[in-house]
Coordinates of C-alpha atoms in Angstrom, one line a residue:
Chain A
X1 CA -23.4 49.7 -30.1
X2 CA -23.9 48.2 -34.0
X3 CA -22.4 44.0 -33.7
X4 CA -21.2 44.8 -37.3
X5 CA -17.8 46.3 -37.0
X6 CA -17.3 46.2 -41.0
X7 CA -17.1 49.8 -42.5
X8 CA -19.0 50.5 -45.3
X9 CA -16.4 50.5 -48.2
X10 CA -15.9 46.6 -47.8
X11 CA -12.6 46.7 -45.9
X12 CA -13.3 44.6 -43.0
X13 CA -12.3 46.1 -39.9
X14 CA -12.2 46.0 -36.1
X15 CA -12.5 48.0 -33.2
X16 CA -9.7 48.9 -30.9
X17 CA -11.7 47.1 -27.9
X18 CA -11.8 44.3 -30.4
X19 CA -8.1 44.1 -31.2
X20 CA -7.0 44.6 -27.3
X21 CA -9.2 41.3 -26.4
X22 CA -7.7 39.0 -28.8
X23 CA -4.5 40.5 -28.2
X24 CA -5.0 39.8 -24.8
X25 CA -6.1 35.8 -25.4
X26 CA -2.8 35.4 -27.3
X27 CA -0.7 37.3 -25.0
X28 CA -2.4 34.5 -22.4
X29 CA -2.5 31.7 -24.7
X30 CA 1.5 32.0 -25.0
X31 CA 2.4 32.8 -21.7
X32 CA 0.1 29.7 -20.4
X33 CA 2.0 27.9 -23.0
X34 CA 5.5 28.7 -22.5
X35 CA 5.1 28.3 -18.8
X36 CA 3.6 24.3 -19.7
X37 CA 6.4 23.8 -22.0
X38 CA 9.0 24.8 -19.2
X39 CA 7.7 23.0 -16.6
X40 CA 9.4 19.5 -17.0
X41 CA 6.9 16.8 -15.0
X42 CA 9.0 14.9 -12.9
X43 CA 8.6 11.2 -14.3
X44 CA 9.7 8.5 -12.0
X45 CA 12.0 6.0 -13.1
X46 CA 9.3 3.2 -12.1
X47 CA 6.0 4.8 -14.5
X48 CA 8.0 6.4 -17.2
X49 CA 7.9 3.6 -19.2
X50 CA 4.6 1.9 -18.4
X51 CA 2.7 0.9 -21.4
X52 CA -1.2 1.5 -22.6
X53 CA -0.8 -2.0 -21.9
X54 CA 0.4 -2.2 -18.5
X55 CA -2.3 0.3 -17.5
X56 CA -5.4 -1.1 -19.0
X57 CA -4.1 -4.5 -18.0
X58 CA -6.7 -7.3 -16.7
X59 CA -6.8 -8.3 -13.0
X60 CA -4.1 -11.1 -12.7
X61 CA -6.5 -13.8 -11.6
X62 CA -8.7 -13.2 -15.1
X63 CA -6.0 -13.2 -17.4
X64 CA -5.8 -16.0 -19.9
X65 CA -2.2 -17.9 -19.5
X66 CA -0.9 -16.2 -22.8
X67 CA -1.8 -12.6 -21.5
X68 CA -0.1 -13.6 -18.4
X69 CA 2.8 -14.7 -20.3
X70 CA 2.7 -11.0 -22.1
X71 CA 2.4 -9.0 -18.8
X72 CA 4.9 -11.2 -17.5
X73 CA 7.2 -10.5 -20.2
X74 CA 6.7 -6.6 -20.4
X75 CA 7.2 -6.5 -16.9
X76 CA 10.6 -7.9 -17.5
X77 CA 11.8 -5.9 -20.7
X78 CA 10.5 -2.5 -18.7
X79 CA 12.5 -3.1 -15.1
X80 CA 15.4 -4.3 -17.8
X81 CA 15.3 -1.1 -19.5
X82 CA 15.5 0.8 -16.2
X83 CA 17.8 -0.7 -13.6
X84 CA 20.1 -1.3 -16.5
X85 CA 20.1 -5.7 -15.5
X86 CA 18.6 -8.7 -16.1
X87 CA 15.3 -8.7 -14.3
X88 CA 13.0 -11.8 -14.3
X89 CA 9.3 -11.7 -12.8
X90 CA 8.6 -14.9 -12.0
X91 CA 4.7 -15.6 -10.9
X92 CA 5.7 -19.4 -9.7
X93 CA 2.0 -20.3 -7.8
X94 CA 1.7 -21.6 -4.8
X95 CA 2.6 -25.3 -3.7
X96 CA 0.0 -28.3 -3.1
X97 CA 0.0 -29.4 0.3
X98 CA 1.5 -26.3 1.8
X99 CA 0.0 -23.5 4.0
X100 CA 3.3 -21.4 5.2
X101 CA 3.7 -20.7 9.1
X102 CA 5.6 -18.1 11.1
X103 CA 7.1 -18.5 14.5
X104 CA 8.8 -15.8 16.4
X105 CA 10.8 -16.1 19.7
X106 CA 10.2 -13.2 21.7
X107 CA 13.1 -14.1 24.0
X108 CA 15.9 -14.7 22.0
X109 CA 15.2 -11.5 19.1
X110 CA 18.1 -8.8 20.3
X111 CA 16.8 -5.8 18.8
X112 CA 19.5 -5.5 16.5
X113 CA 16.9 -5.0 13.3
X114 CA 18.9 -7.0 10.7
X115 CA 15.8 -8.7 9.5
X116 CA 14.6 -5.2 8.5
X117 CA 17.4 -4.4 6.8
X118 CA 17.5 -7.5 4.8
X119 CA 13.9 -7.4 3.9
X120 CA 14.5 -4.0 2.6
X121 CA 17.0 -5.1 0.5
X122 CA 15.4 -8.4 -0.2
X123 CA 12.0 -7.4 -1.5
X124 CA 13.1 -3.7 -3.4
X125 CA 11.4 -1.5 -0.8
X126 CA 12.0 2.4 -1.2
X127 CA 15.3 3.5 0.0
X128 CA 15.6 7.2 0.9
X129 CA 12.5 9.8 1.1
X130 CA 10.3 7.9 2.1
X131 CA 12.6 4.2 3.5
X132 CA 9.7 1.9 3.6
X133 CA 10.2 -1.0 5.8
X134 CA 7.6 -3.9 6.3
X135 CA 8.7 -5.2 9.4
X136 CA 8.7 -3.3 12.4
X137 CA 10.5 -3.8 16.1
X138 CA 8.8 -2.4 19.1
X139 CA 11.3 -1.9 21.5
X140 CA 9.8 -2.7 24.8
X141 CA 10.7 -2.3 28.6
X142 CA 11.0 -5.3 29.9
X143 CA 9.0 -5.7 33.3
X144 CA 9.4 -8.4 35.9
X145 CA 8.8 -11.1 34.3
X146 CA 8.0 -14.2 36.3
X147 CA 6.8 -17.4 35.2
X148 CA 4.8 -18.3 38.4
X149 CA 2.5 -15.4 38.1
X150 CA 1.5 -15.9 34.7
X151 CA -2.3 -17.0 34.6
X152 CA -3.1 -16.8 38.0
X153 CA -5.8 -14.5 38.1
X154 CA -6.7 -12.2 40.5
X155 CA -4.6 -11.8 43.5
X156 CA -6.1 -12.0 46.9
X157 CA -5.8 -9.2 48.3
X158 CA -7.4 -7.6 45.4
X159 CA -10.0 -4.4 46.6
X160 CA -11.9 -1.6 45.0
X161 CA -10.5 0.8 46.8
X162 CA -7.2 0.5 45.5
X163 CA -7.9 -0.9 42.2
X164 CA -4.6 -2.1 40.7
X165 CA -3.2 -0.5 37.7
X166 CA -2.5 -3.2 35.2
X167 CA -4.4 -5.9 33.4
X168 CA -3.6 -9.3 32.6
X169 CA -0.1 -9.3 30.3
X170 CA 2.6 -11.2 29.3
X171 CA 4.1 -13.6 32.1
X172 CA 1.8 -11.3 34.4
X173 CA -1.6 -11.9 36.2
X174 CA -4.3 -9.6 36.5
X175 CA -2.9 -6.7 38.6
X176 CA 0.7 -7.3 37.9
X177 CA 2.5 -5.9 34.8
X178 CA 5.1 -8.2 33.8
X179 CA 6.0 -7.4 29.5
X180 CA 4.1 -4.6 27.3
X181 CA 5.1 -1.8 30.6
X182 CA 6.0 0.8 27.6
X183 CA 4.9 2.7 24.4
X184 CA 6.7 0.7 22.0
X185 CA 9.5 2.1 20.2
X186 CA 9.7 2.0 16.2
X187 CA 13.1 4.0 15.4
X188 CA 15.1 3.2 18.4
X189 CA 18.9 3.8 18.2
X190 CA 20.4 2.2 20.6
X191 CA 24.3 1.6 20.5
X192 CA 24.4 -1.9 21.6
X193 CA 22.0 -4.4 21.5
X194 CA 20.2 -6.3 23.5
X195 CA 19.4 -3.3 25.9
X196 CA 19.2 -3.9 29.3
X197 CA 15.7 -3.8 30.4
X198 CA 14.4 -3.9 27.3
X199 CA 12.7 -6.4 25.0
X200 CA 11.9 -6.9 21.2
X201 CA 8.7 -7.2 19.2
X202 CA 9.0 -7.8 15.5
X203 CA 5.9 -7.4 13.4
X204 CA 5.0 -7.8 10.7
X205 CA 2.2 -9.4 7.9
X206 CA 0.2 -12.0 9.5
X207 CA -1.1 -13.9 6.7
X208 CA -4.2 -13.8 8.3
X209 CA -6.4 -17.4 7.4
X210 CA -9.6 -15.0 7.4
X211 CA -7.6 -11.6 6.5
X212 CA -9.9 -8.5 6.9
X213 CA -7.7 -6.6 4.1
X214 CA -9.0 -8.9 1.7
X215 CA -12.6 -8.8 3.1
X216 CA -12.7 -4.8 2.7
X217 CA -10.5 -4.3 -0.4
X218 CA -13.2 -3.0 -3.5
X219 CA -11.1 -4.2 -6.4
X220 CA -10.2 -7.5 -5.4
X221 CA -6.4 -6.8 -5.5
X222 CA -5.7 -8.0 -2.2
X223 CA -6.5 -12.1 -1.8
X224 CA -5.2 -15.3 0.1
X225 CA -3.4 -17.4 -2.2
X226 CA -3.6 -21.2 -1.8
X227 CA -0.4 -21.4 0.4
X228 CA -2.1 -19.3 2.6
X229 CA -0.2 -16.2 1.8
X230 CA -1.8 -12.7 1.3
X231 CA -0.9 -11.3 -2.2
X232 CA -1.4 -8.3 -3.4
X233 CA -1.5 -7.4 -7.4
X234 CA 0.2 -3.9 -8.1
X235 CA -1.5 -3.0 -10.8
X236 CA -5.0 -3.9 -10.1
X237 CA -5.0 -1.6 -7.0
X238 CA -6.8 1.7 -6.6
X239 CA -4.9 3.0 -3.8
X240 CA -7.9 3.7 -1.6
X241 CA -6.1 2.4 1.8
X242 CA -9.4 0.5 2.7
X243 CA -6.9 -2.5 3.9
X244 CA -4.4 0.1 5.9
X245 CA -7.3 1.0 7.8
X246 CA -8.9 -2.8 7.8
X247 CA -5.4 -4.1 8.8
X248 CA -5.5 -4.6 13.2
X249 CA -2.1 -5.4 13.0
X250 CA -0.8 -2.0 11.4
X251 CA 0.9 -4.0 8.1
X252 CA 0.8 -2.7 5.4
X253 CA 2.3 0.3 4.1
X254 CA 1.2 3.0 1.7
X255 CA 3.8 4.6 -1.2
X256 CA 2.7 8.2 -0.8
X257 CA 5.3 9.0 -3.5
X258 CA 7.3 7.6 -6.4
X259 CA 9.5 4.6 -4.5
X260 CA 13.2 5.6 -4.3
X261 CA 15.1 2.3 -5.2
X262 CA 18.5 2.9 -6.3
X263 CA 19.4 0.8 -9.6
X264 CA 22.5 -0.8 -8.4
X265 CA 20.4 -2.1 -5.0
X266 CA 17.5 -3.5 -7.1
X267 CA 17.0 -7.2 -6.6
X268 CA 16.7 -8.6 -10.0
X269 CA 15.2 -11.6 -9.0
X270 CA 11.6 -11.2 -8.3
X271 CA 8.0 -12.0 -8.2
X272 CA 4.9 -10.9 -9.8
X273 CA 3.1 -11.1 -6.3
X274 CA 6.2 -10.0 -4.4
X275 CA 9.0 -8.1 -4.3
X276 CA 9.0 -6.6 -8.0
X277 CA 8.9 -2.4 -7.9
X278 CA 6.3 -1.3 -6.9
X279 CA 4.6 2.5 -7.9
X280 CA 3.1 5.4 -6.4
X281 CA -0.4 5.3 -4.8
X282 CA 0.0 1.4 -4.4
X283 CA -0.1 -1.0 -0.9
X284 CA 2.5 -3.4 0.1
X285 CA 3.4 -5.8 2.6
X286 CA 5.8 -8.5 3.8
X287 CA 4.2 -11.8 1.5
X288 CA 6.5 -14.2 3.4
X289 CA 9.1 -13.3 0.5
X290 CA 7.4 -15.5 -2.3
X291 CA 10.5 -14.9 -5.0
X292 CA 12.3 -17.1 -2.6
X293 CA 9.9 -19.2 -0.1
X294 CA 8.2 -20.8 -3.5
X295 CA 11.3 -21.9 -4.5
X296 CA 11.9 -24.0 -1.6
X297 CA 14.3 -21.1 -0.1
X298 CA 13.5 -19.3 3.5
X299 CA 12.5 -15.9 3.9
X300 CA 15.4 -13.6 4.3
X301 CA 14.2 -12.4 7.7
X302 CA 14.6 -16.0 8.7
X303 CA 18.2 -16.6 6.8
X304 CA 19.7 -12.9 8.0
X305 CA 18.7 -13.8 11.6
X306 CA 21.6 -13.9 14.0
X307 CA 20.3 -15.3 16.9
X308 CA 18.1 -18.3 15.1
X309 CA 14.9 -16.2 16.4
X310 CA 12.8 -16.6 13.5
X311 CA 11.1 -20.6 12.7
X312 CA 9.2 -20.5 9.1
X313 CA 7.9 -24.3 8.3
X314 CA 4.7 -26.0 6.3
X315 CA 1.8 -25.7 8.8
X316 CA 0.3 -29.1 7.6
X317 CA 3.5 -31.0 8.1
X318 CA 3.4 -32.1 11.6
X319 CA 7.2 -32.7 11.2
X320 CA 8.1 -28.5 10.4
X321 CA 9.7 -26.3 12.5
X322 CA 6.9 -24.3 12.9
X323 CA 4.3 -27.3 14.0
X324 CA 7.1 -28.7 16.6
X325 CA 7.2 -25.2 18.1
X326 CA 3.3 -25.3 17.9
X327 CA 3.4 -28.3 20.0
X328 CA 6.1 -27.8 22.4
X329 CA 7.0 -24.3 23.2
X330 CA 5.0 -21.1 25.0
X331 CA 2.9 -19.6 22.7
X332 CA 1.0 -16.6 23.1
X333 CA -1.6 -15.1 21.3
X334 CA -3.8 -11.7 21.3
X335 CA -5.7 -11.0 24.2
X336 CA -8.6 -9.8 22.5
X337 CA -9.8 -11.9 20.3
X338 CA -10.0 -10.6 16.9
X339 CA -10.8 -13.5 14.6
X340 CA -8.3 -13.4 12.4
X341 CA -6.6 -16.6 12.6
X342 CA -2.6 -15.0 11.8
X343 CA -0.2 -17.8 10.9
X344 CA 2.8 -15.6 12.5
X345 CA 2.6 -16.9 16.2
X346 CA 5.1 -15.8 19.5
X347 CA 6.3 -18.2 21.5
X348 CA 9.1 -18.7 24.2
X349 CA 11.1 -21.3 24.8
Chain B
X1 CA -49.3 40.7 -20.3
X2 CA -48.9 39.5 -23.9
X3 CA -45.2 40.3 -24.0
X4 CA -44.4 36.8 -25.0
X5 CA -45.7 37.1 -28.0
X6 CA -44.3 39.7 -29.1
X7 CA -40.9 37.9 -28.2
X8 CA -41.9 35.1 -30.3
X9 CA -42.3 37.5 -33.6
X10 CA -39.1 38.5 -33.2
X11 CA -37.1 36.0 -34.7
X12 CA -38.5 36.0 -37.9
X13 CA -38.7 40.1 -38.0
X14 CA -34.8 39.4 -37.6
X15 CA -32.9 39.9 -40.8
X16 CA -31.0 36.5 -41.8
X17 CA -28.0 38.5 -42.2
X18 CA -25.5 35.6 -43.2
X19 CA -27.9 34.1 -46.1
X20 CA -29.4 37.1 -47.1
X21 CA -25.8 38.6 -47.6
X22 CA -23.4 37.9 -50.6
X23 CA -20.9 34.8 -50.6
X24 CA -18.2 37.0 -49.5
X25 CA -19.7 37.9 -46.6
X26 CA -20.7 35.1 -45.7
X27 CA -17.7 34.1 -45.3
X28 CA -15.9 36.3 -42.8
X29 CA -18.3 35.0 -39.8
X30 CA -17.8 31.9 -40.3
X31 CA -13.7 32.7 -40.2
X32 CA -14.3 34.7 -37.0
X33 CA -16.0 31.4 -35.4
X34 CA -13.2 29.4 -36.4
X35 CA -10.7 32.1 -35.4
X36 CA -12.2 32.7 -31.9
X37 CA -12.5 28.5 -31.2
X38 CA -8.7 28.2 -32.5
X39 CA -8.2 31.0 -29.4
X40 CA -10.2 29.3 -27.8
X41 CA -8.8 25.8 -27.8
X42 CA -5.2 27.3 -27.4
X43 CA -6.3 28.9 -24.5
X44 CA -8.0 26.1 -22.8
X45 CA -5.1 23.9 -23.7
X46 CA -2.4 26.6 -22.0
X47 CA -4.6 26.9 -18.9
X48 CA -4.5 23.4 -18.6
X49 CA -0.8 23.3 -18.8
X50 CA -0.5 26.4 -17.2
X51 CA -2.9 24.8 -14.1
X52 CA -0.8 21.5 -14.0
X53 CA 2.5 22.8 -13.9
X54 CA 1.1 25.6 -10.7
X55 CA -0.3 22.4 -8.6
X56 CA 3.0 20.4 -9.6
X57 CA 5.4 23.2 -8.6
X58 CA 3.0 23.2 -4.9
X59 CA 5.8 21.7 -2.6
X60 CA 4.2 18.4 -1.0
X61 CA 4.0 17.1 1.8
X62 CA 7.1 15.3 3.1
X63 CA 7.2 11.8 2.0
X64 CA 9.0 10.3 4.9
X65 CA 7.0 12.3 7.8
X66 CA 3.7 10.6 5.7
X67 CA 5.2 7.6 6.0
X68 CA 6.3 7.7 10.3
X69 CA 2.8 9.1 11.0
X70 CA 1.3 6.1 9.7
X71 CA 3.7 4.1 11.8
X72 CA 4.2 6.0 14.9
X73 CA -0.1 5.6 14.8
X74 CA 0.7 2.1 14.6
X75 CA 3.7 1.7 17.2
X76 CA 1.1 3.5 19.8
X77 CA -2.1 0.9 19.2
X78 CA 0.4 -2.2 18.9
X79 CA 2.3 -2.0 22.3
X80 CA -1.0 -1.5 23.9
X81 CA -1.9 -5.0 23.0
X82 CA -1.7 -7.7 25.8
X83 CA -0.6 -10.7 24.8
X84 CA -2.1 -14.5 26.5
X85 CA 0.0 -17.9 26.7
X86 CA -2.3 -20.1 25.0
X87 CA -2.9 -23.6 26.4
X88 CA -2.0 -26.6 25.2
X89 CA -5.6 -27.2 24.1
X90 CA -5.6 -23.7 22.7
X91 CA -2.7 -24.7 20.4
X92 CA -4.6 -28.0 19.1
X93 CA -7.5 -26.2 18.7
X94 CA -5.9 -23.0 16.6
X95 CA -3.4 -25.7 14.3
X96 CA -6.8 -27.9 13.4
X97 CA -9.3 -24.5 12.7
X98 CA -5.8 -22.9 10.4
X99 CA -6.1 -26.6 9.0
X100 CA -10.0 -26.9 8.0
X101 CA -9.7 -23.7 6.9
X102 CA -7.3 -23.9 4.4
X103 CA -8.9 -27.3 3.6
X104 CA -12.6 -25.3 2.9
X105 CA -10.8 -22.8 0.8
X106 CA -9.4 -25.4 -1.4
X107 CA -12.4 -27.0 -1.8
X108 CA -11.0 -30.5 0.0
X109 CA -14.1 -30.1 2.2

């Protein structure tokens, strides 16, 4: 079949296969179209005003003070714009002569999760689909515990035959269960707390002194800052979980989707390195709430606690809460040693 | 056998039809190239938005059962831990290695 579809007289012309295909392209062309221009993309409140310069912005720690100041500042007019308030980032550094401490104790905690709460509302976390929360309380059955037993090895009468079913736990020996008897229990609902039998287990960031989430994270976002906290900055990270899966202390938590943070909840006050909103396909983690602890203030875990629970303190001031429980109460630490050196430590009284 | 070279006489047994023809005719393949990558673009364009707007209209995966999967995972390995009172030479030990630490990283040593 002849290419040239032009008739002879000089009238140029097509055939009717010719006409059907490009009426066919347009017919797709405008449907395809259409269909884009009715789909409306679902913007979250959080991205929909991020800037060319927000997203090709520098890596905190090699920004010049004056493009700090600039990030700083756009930060501030954009969370403005969107929770409809006065929102200040602050990026206050970390003190000289201070490396922050945590001290938990394990027997007085009651289960009743107000530090979660608090920290949720503290530090902006995502509300509703997904609620994100940093800190997490095991609910644990409480064995027999008995301070005699605790590190006295193997009993005697101890035989291979009937090998015993436990190893060594809290305020047991060897062959005698005595804490951790349980799966812990994340969401538990219980209609009065303390439970009987039961115990509590906050967790949360350690602020590890030789963190493996900084050691494996490929961007850099993720550092120790002099104060001994680990930061994270927002915008420098990739989202490629390396420090979820790094983290043995199950930490840090992923935002699978656009946070849900509910204008009139928003905290205006916060911190480039802490609780400012975060986006989607970012990490996050308790950071010892810098907006307030670098201001001289305590964490609001600590502040919201009922039952006085929760010690925070200067680790090199031998006069801090956290050093006198150091040095005079029961502190435990991880079985298996995992080299981490956390700076969140359990204790009894 | 010497089929190739006949193939390579061919192009230049092959009319130039474009500059051998007059300017007006010229003219009309050159509008059906620019025609056809007009479609062309438009096409690619609306596939694009036709492509993005299919995968966004997918329903996801439910944020919040995401999110307890990662933490039920991590409920499970945590209460497995066993836990050690530490001894009072423990505790001096772990308070001046947290110290020198911090000290290194700071440079003070």
């Amino acid at each position: 079949m002849p290419k040239d579809t032009r008739r002879d007289d000089g009238e140029s012309g097509e055939t009717r296969r010719d006409f059907l295909r490009k009426a066919k392209n347009y017919s797709v062309a405008s449907l395809a179209g259409t269909a884009a221009l009715m789909g409306t993309p679902r913007v979250a409140k959080a991205t929909k005003n991020v800037t060319w310069a927000e997203h090709f912005q520098d890596h905190y720690r090699l920004m010049t003070e004056e493009e700090k100041r600039e990030a700083l500042d756009r930060l501030e007019k954009r969370y403005s714009e969107e929770f409809g308030k006065a929102v200040t980032v602050d990026d206050t550094p970390a003190k000289d002569g201070v490396l922050l401490g945590y001290a938990l104790n394990i027997q007085k905690c009651i289960g009743c999760r107000r530090c979660v709460k608090a920290c949720v509302r503290e530090n902006n976390q995502s509300r509703n689909d997904p609620e994100i929360e940093w800190i997490r309380v095991l609910r644990m059955e409480k064995g027999n515990f008995s301070a005699e037993d605790m590190d006295k090895g193997y009993p005697d009468h101890f035989s291979f035959e009937k090998p015993a079913k436990f190893g060594p736990q809290v305020g047991g020996n060897a062959y005698k269960a005595a804490g951790v008897t349980l799966e812990g229990q994340h969401y538990y609902e219980a209609e009065k707390v303390p439970e009987k039998d039961a115990f509590y287990f906050p967790m949360q960031c350690m602020q590890c002194e030789k963190p493996p989430c900084v050691k494996v994270c490929p961007v850099r976002t993720t550092y120790r800052d002099p104060d001994g906290v680990v930061v994270i900055d927002y915008n420098w990270c990739i989202g490629c979980r390396m420090c979820i899966g790094a983290c043995p202390y199950w930490a840090r938590r992923f935002n699978w989707g656009e946070p849900n943070l509910p204008a009139d909840e928003m905290n205006p006050k916060t911190h480039y390195f802490g609780n400012r909103p975060r986006m989607k396909g970012v990490v996050e983690k308790c950071h010892f709430c810098l907006q307030r602890t670098r201001k001289g203030r305590y964490p609001a875990c600590v502040e919201v606690c009922p039952v006085g629970a929760r010690k925070f303190g200067n680790l090199l001031d031998p006069e801090s809460e956290v050093r006198k429980v150091l040095a005079r109460k029961r502190v435990f630490r991880l079985k298996a040693e995992l080299n981490t050196y956390p700076k969140f430590f359990y204790f009894i009284d | 056998m010497f089929g190739w070279k006949r193939q390579k006489k061919k192009p230049s047994q092959v009319p130039l039809e474009v500059t051998d023809a007059s300017t007006d005719e010229a003219v009309l393949p050159r509008r059906g190239f620019f025609a056809k990558a007009a479609i062309g673009g438009v096409a690619l364009g609306a596939t694009g938005g036709l492509a993005k707007v299919t995968i966004s209209s997918v329903p996801s995966e439910d944020l919040q059962e995401l999110y307890f999967k990662e933490a039920q995972a991590g409920d499970k390995v945590l209460s497995e831990r066993e836990y050690v009172e530490m001894t009072g030479r423990e505790k001096e030990e772990m308070v001046e290695d947290l110290i020198m630490h911090h000290k290194k990283h700071l440079g003070d040593l």
